[in-house]
Amino acid sequence: MDAVEVRCEIRSGLGKGGARQARFGGKTPGVLYGSGEQTLAINLEAKSFEKLVHKHGSSAFILDLKLGGQEGRDLKAIIKEL
């Protein structure tokens, strides 16, 4: 399975309003869920994320998320739903 590095940032606005603000600002909102972990709302750069999804298509791949402003807090994720 391929691993792809993606830069993201933690989203401050939660819910529908926060997601709309992210989209208006050229970001793609997302949510990270994990067993025993706190749910984390994130933003990804929309253009680069769209290119990534189109490149890999429906094949499964691992996202190596690099959280902006938080060195050493890198996470691994798999896209569950688009």
C-alpha atoms as an extended CHARMM CRD file, in Angstrom:
* protein
*
        82  EXT
         1         1  MET       CA              0.0000000000        0.0000000000        0.0000000000  PROA      1               0.0000000000
         2         2  ASP       CA              1.3690000000        3.4190000000       -0.9600000000  PROA      2               0.0000000000
         3         3  ALA       CA              2.1180000000        6.0590000000        1.6800000000  PROA      3               0.0000000000
         4         4  VAL       CA              1.6040000000        9.6710000000        0.6290000000  PROA      4               0.0000000000
         5         5  GLU       CA              2.7590000000       12.7070000000        2.6200000000  PROA      5               0.0000000000
         6         6  VAL       CA              0.1060000000       15.3930000000        3.0910000000  PROA      6               0.0000000000
         7         7  ARG       CA              0.3730000000       18.7090000000        4.9530000000  PROA      7               0.0000000000
         8         8  CYS       CA             -2.6120000000       19.7080000000        7.0670000000  PROA      8               0.0000000000
         9         9  GLU       CA             -3.5670000000       21.9910000000        9.9340000000  PROA      9               0.0000000000
        10        10  ILE       CA             -5.9280000000       21.6530000000       12.8640000000  PROA      10              0.0000000000
        11        11  ARG       CA             -9.2630000000       23.3540000000       12.1970000000  PROA      11              0.0000000000
        12        12  SER       CA            -10.5330000000       25.6940000000       14.9030000000  PROA      12              0.0000000000
        13        13  GLY       CA            -14.1440000000       26.0080000000       13.7190000000  PROA      13              0.0000000000
        14        14  LEU       CA            -16.1240000000       22.8160000000       14.2380000000  PROA      14              0.0000000000
        15        15  GLY       CA            -19.3330000000       21.6160000000       12.6360000000  PROA      15              0.0000000000
        16        16  LYS       CA            -21.0080000000       22.7800000000        9.4490000000  PROA      16              0.0000000000
        17        17  GLY       CA            -20.0170000000       26.4460000000        9.8650000000  PROA      17              0.0000000000
        18        18  GLY       CA            -16.3350000000       25.6590000000       10.3340000000  PROA      18              0.0000000000
        19        19  ALA       CA            -16.3570000000       23.3420000000        7.3140000000  PROA      19              0.0000000000
        20        20  ARG       CA            -17.9910000000       26.0350000000        5.1530000000  PROA      20              0.0000000000
        21        21  GLN       CA            -15.3850000000       28.5910000000        6.2280000000  PROA      21              0.0000000000
        22        22  ALA       CA            -12.6320000000       26.1270000000        5.3500000000  PROA      22              0.0000000000
        23        23  ARG       CA            -14.0760000000       25.4960000000        1.8660000000  PROA      23              0.0000000000
        24        24  PHE       CA            -14.4800000000       29.2370000000        1.2870000000  PROA      24              0.0000000000
        25        25  GLY       CA            -10.7930000000       29.6620000000        2.1870000000  PROA      25              0.0000000000
        26        26  GLY       CA             -9.6440000000       27.0680000000       -0.3730000000  PROA      26              0.0000000000
        27        27  LYS       CA             -9.2810000000       24.2040000000        2.1100000000  PROA      27              0.0000000000
        28        28  THR       CA            -10.7950000000       20.7410000000        2.3080000000  PROA      28              0.0000000000
        29        29  PRO       CA            -12.1990000000       19.9790000000        5.7710000000  PROA      29              0.0000000000
        30        30  GLY       CA            -11.6810000000       16.5540000000        7.2850000000  PROA      30              0.0000000000
        31        31  VAL       CA            -12.0970000000       14.6680000000       10.5410000000  PROA      31              0.0000000000
        32        32  LEU       CA             -9.6790000000       12.1320000000       12.0190000000  PROA      32              0.0000000000
        33        33  TYR       CA            -11.0830000000        9.3440000000       14.1550000000  PROA      33              0.0000000000
        34        34  GLY       CA             -8.9850000000        6.8480000000       16.0610000000  PROA      34              0.0000000000
        35        35  SER       CA             -9.4230000000        4.1180000000       18.6060000000  PROA      35              0.0000000000
        36        36  GLY       CA             -8.7850000000        5.6360000000       22.0020000000  PROA      36              0.0000000000
        37        37  GLU       CA             -7.8200000000        8.9740000000       20.4350000000  PROA      37              0.0000000000
        38        38  GLN       CA             -9.5980000000       12.3110000000       20.5490000000  PROA      38              0.0000000000
        39        39  THR       CA            -11.4730000000       13.2690000000       17.3580000000  PROA      39              0.0000000000
        40        40  LEU       CA             -9.4770000000       15.8690000000       15.4330000000  PROA      40              0.0000000000
        41        41  ALA       CA            -10.8990000000       18.3340000000       12.8770000000  PROA      41              0.0000000000
        42        42  ILE       CA             -8.3460000000       19.2090000000       10.1730000000  PROA      42              0.0000000000
        43        43  ASN       CA             -7.9980000000       21.2640000000        6.9890000000  PROA      43              0.0000000000
        44        44  LEU       CA             -6.1200000000       20.1230000000        3.8820000000  PROA      44              0.0000000000
        45        45  GLU       CA             -5.0970000000       22.2270000000        0.8860000000  PROA      45              0.0000000000
        46        46  ALA       CA             -7.9740000000       21.6430000000       -1.5660000000  PROA      46              0.0000000000
        47        47  LYS       CA             -6.0210000000       21.7000000000       -4.8460000000  PROA      47              0.0000000000
        48        48  SER       CA             -3.2420000000       19.3550000000       -3.7270000000  PROA      48              0.0000000000
        49        49  PHE       CA             -5.7220000000       16.9810000000       -2.0610000000  PROA      49              0.0000000000
        50        50  GLU       CA             -7.8690000000       16.7970000000       -5.2190000000  PROA      50              0.0000000000
        51        51  LYS       CA             -4.7900000000       15.9920000000       -7.3110000000  PROA      51              0.0000000000
        52        52  LEU       CA             -3.8100000000       13.2970000000       -4.8320000000  PROA      52              0.0000000000
        53        53  VAL       CA             -7.2370000000       11.6410000000       -4.9170000000  PROA      53              0.0000000000
        54        54  HSD       CA             -7.4090000000       11.7540000000       -8.7300000000  PROA      54              0.0000000000
        55        55  LYS       CA             -3.9010000000       10.3140000000       -9.0360000000  PROA      55              0.0000000000
        56        56  HSD       CA             -4.5820000000        7.3270000000       -6.7850000000  PROA      56              0.0000000000
        57        57  GLY       CA             -8.2020000000        6.8350000000       -7.8100000000  PROA      57              0.0000000000
        58        58  SER       CA            -10.0580000000        4.1500000000       -5.9020000000  PROA      58              0.0000000000
        59        59  SER       CA             -6.9400000000        2.2950000000       -4.7690000000  PROA      59              0.0000000000
        60        60  ALA       CA             -6.2280000000        2.3350000000       -1.0550000000  PROA      60              0.0000000000
        61        61  PHE       CA             -3.3110000000        4.4120000000        0.1800000000  PROA      61              0.0000000000
        62        62  ILE       CA             -2.0140000000        5.6530000000        3.5120000000  PROA      62              0.0000000000
        63        63  LEU       CA             -1.9030000000        9.3700000000        4.2760000000  PROA      63              0.0000000000
        64        64  ASP       CA              1.1380000000       10.4580000000        6.2650000000  PROA      64              0.0000000000
        65        65  LEU       CA             -0.3350000000       13.6400000000        7.7790000000  PROA      65              0.0000000000
        66        66  LYS       CA              2.1390000000       16.3600000000        8.7470000000  PROA      66              0.0000000000
        67        67  LEU       CA              0.3690000000       18.6890000000       11.1830000000  PROA      67              0.0000000000
        68        68  GLY       CA              1.4300000000       22.2900000000       10.6120000000  PROA      68              0.0000000000
        69        69  GLY       CA              2.8770000000       24.0770000000       13.6200000000  PROA      69              0.0000000000
        70        70  GLN       CA              3.2200000000       20.8750000000       15.6370000000  PROA      70              0.0000000000
        71        71  GLU       CA              6.5910000000       19.2760000000       14.9860000000  PROA      71              0.0000000000
        72        72  GLY       CA              6.7610000000       15.6030000000       15.8130000000  PROA      72              0.0000000000
        73        73  ARG       CA              2.9790000000       15.1520000000       15.7440000000  PROA      73              0.0000000000
        74        74  ASP       CA              2.6610000000       13.2540000000       12.4980000000  PROA      74              0.0000000000
        75        75  LEU       CA             -0.2680000000       10.8900000000       12.0270000000  PROA      75              0.0000000000
        76        76  LYS       CA             -1.1040000000        8.0840000000        9.6510000000  PROA      76              0.0000000000
        77        77  ALA       CA             -4.6160000000        7.8210000000        8.1980000000  PROA      77              0.0000000000
        78        78  ILE       CA             -6.6760000000        6.0410000000        5.5620000000  PROA      78              0.0000000000
        79        79  ILE       CA             -9.5170000000        7.7830000000        3.7300000000  PROA      79              0.0000000000
        80        80  LYS       CA            -12.7840000000        6.1550000000        4.7490000000  PROA      80              0.0000000000
        81        81  GLU       CA            -15.2190000000        8.2760000000        2.7720000000  PROA      81              0.0000000000
        82        82  LEU       CA            -15.0780000000       11.1780000000        0.3150000000  PROA      82              0.0000000000
